[in-house]
XYZ file of C-alpha atoms in Angstrom:
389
model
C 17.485 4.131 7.570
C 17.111 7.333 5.546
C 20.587 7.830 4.681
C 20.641 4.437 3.659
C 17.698 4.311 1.361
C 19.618 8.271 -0.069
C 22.739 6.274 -0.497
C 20.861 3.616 -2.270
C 18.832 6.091 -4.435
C 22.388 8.117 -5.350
C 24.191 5.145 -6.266
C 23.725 3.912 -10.095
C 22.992 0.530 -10.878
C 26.083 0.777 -13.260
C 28.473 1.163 -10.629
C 27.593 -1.609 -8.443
C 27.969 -4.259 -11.730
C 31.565 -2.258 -12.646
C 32.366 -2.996 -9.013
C 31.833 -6.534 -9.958
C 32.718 -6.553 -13.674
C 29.288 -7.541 -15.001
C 27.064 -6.169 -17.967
C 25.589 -2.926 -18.115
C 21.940 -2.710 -18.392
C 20.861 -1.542 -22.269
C 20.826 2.250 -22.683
C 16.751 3.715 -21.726
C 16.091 0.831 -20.333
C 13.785 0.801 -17.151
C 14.653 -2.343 -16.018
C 17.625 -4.961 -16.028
C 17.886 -8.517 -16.313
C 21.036 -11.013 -15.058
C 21.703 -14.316 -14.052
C 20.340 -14.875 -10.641
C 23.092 -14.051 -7.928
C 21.916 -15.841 -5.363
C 21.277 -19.335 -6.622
C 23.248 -21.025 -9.526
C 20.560 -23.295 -10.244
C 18.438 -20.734 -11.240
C 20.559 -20.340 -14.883
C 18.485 -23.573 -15.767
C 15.158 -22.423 -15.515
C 12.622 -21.499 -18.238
C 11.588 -18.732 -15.968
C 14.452 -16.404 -16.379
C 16.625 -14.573 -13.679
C 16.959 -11.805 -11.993
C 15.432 -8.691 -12.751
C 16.054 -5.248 -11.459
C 14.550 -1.899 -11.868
C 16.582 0.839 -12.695
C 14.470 3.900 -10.180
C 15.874 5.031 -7.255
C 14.654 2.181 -5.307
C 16.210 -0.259 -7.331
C 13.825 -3.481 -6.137
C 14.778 -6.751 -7.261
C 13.128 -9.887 -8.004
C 14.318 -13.360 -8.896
C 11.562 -14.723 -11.416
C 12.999 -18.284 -10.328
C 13.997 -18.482 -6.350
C 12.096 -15.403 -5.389
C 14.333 -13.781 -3.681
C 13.559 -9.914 -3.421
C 15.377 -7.060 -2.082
C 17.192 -4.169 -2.845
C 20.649 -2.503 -4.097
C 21.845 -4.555 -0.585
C 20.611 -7.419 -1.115
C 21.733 -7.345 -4.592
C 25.250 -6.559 -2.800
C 25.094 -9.307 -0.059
C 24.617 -12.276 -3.589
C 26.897 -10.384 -5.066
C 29.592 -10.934 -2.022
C 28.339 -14.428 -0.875
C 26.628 -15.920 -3.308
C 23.370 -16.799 -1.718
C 20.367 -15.281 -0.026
C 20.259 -13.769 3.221
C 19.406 -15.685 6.364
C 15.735 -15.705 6.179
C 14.936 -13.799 3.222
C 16.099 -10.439 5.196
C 18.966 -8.416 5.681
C 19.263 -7.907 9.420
C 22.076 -7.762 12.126
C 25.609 -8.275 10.890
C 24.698 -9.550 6.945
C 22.774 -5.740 6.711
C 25.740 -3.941 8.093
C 28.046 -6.156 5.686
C 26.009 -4.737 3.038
C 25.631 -1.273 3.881
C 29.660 -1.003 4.180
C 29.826 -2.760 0.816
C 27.325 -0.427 -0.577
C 29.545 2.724 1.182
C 33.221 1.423 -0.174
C 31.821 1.170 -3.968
C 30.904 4.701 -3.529
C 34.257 5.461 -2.175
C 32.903 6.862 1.016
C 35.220 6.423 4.291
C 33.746 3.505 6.949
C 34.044 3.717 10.767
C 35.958 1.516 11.458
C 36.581 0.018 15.580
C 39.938 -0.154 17.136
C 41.304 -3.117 18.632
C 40.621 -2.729 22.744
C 43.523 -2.316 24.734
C 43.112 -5.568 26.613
C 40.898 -8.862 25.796
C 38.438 -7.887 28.558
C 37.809 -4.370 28.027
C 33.953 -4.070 28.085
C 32.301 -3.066 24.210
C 30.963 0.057 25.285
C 34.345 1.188 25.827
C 36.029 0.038 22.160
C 36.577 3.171 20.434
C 35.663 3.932 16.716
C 38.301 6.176 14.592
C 37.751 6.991 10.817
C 39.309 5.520 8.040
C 41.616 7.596 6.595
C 40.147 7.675 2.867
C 39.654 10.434 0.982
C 37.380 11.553 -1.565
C 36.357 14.269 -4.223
C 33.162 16.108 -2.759
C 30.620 15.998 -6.125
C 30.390 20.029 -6.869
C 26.970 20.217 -6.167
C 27.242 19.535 -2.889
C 30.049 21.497 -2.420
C 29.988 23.212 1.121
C 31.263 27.056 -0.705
C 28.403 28.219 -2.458
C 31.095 29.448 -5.435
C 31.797 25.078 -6.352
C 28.340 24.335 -6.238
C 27.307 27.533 -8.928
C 29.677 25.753 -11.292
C 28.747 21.933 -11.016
C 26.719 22.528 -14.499
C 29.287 24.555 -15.862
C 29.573 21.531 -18.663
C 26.402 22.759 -19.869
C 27.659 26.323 -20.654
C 30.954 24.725 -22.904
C 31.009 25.882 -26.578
C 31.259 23.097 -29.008
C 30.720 24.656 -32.105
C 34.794 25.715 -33.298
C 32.581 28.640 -35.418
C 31.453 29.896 -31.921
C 34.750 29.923 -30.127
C 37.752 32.439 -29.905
C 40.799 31.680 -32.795
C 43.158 30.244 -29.921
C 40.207 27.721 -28.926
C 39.428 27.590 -32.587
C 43.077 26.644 -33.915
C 43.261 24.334 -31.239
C 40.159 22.060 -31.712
C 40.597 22.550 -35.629
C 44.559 20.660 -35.162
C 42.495 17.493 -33.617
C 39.967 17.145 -36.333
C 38.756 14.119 -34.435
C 37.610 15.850 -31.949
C 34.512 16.437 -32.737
C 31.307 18.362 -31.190
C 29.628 15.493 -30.630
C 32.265 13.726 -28.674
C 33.597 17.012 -26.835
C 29.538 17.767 -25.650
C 29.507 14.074 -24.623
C 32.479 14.588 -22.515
C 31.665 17.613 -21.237
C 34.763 19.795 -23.430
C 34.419 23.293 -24.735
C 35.304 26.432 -24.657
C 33.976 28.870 -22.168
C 33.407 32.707 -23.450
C 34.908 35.858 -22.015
C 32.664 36.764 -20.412
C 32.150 33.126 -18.318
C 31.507 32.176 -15.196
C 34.433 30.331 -14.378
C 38.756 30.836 -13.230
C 39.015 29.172 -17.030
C 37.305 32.525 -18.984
C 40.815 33.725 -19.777
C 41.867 31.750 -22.401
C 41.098 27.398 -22.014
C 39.413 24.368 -23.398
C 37.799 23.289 -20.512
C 37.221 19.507 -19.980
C 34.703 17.714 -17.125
C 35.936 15.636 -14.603
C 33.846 12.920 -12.905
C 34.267 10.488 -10.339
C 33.313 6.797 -10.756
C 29.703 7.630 -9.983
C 29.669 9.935 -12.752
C 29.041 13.329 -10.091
C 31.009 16.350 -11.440
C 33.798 16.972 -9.321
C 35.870 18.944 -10.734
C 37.035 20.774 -13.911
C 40.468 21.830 -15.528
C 41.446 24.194 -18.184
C 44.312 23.448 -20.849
C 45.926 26.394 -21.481
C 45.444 27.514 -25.265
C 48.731 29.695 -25.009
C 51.057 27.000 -22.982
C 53.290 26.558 -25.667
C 53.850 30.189 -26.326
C 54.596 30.465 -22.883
C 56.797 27.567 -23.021
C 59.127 28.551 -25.446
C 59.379 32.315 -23.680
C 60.146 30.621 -20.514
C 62.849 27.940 -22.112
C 64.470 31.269 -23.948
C 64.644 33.529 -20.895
C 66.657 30.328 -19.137
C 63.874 28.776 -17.426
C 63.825 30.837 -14.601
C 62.745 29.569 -11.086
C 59.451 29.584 -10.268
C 58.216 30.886 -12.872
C 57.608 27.665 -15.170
C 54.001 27.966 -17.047
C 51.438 24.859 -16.517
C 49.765 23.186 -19.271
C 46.732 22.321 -16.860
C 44.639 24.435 -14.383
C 42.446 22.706 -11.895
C 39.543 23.994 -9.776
C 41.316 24.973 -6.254
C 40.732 21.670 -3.563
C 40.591 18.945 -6.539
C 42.662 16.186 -5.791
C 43.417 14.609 -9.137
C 45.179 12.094 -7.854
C 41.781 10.028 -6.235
C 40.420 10.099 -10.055
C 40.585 8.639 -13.283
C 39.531 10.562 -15.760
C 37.120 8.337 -18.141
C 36.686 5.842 -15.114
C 33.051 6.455 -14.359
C 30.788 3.232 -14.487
C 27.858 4.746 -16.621
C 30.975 4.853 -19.651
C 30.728 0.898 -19.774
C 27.092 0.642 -21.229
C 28.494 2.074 -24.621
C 28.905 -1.206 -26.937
C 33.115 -0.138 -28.157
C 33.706 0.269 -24.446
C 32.946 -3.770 -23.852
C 34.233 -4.612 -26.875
C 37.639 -2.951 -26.119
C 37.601 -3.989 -22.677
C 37.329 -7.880 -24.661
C 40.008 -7.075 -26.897
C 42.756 -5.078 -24.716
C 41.839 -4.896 -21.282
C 42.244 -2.166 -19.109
C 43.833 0.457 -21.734
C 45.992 2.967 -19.367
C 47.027 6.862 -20.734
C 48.000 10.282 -19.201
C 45.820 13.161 -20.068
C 42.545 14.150 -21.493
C 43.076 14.249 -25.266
C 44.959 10.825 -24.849
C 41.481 9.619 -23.817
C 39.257 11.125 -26.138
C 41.557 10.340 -28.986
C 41.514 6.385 -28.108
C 38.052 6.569 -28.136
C 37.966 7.703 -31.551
C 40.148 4.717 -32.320
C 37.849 2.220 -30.738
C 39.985 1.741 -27.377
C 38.105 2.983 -24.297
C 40.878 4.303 -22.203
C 40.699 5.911 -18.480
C 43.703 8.712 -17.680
C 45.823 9.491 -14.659
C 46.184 13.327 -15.677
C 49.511 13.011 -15.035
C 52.950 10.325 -15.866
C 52.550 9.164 -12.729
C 50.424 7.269 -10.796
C 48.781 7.716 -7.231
C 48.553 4.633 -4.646
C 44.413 5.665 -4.997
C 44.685 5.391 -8.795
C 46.852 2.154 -8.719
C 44.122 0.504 -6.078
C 41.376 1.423 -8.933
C 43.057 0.095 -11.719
C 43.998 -2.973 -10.451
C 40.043 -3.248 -9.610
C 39.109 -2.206 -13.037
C 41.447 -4.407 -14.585
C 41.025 -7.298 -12.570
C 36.720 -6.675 -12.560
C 35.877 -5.531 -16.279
C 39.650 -5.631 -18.176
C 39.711 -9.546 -17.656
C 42.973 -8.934 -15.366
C 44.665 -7.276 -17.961
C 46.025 -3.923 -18.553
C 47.613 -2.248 -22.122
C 49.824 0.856 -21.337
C 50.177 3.803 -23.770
C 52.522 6.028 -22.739
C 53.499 9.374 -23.572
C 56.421 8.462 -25.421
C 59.235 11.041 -23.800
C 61.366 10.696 -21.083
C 58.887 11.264 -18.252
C 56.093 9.880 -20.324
C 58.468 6.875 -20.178
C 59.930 6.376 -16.367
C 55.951 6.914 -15.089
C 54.454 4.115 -16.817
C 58.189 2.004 -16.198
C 56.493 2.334 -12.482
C 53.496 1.738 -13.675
C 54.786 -1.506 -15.412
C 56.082 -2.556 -12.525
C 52.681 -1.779 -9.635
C 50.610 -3.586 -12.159
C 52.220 -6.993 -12.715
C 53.301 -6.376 -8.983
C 49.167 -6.688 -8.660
C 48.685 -10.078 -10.439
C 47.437 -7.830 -13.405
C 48.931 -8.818 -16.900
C 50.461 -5.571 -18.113
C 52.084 -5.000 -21.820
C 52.891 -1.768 -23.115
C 51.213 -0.188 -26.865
C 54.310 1.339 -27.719
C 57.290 3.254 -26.653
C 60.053 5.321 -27.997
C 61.668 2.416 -29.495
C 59.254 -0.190 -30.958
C 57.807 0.151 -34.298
C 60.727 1.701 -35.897
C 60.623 4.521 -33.489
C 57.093 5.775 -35.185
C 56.018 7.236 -31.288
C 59.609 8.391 -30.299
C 58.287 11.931 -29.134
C 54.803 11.622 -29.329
C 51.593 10.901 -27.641
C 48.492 9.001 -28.073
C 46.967 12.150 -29.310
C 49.137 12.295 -32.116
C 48.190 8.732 -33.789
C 46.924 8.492 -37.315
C 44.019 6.036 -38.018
C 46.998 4.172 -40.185
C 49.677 3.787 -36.687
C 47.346 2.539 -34.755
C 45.998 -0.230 -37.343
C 49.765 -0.860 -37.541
C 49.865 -0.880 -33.872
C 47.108 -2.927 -33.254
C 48.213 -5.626 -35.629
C 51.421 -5.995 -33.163
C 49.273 -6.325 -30.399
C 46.965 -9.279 -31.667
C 49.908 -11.187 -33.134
């Protein structure tokens, strides 16, 4: 039971209710109340519902039915709508739960294989595991090197009178990106003399998984577009083609969203974006960061195209917090264009009703060439209008 009750203590509150698209508890508070999961009835009592503390335990109580439990039971109303048999999780109903409780964490199940013939005894059946994979958290990294760097957020510099005149330049072209957002985010610029691969010459920006856990970072290169231009010039030689992006070594980007962890839905522009747009879809970092500035709480693929992990979470999010609807903003060039085409397509494919922001060719052109990033406070109010006509 111990790794249970860890699991349970590790896994936030928050992300069980994204899983399941309901409100997030108020921000510093020590204990939440919702409508009783277990028993409809209990909405019409004087009583109130269900309340859950917000500790590691996480120990419910229903002020009406008294039903009481934990993050499992809380799981097994969640899934059936009811209380377990006999007030207790036990027997099939616990291990329901427990592999609930293990997919919303994104952890791989064991799953059994079919027997090779109707009789064969159950002692026999063989167990394989599922094939799912996952971003280990950095700070439980197994090489010593990850783990030294899961609070490398802490270390970013903020303060554009602190950094280096590449970082500098570069934070000072995006005036709304400010300190406070890039120290919420975990963005900044690493010194020299830093403990990191991205001491060179990055911004740095946090990436987390949908528990929140730091799992990785990546570093935009502050002289891509010097390098760029050298490497168009010299006739774009082979193999030798610079990258915007660096990622920590064993990240795979492609399991992630980047903005998609459930702690971001308890801030009040997130629900209220979520009400007005859905699911709000971009590429990269600064796409992200510069929606939020505009009210629209994004999540990113970090690249044009996305993964079959990255579809399977979007149609969740979409379908569990976006009211089954997603709003694409592409990166309006060619590949900007064919990824989210695709991702048009997977989408509505999914039941999920998809439109697109903007491309190339709506509003007069205004985006032909651009990115999200690039929006003035005035396109996207002219933007916006379109999309609530």
């Amino acid at each position: 039971m111990s790794d249970i009750d860890d699991l349970i203590a590790q896994t936030p509150l928050e992300l069980v209710l994204s899983h399941y698209g309901l409100p997030m508890p108020a921000a510093g508070a020590r204990e939440h109340r919702m409508k009783c999961v277990f028993n409809e009835a209990c909405s019409d009592s004087k009583y109130g519902n269900l309340a859950v503390q917000l500790d590691a335990a996480k120990r419910l109580y229903c002020h009406t039915c008294n039903v009481a439990g934990n993050a499992l039971v809380l799981i097994f109303g969640l899934e059936n709508h009811r209380a377990p048999t006999g007030g207790r999780l036990r027997g099939q109903e616990f291990k329901d739960a427990v592999a609930k409780l293990r997919e919303i964490n994104g952890l791989a199940e064991i799953e059994p294989a079919k027997a090779a013939t109707k009789s064969a005894p159950a002692a026999f059946t063989e167990t394989k595991p599922a094939t799912k994979e996952v971003n280990v958290p950095m700070i439980r990294h197994e090489k010593e090197a990850a783990r030294e760097l899961a609070n490398l957020c802490d270390d970013l510099v903020v303060d554009v009178a602190e950094m280096n005149p590449e970082a500098a330049q570069y934070v000072r072209k995006r005036p709304w990106l400010t300190a406070e957002q890039m120290k919420a985010w975990g963005v900044g610029w690493i010194p020299g003399n830093g403990r990191s691969l991205f001491r060179k010459n990055y911004l740095v920006y946090t990436h987390r998984n949908e528990r929140g856990e730091v799992v990785s970072y990546s570093g935009r290169d502050l002289s891509f577009e010097t390098k760029w231009t050298k490497w168009l010039r010299d006739g774009k030689p082979e193999g030798k083609k610079p990258n915007k992006h660096r990622y920590v070594s064993g990240y795979k980007r492609g399991l992630e969203l980047y903005g998609g962890h459930a702690d971001r839905l308890k801030e009040p522009y997130v629900q209220e974006s979520l009400r007005k747009y859905g699911l709000a879809i971009c590429e990269g970092q600064n796409e992200i960061l510069r929606m939020e500035k505009l009210g629209v709480a994004a999540v990113g693929l970090g690249s044009n195209k996305a993964t079959d992990h990255q579809i399977e979470k979007l149609v969740r999010f979409a379908k569990n917090a976006g009211g089954n609807r997603a709003l694409l903003l592409p990166d309006c060039d060619e590949e900007g264009e064919a990824g989210f085409k695709e991702l048009l397509w997977r989408l509505s494919e999914a039941g999920v009703q998809t439109r697109l922001g903007f491309t190339s060719n709506t509003h007069d052109g205004m985006m032909r060439g651009r990115q999200p990033e690039d929006l003035t406070d005035e396109e996207w109010a002219a933007i916006r209008e379109t999309l609530s006509a």
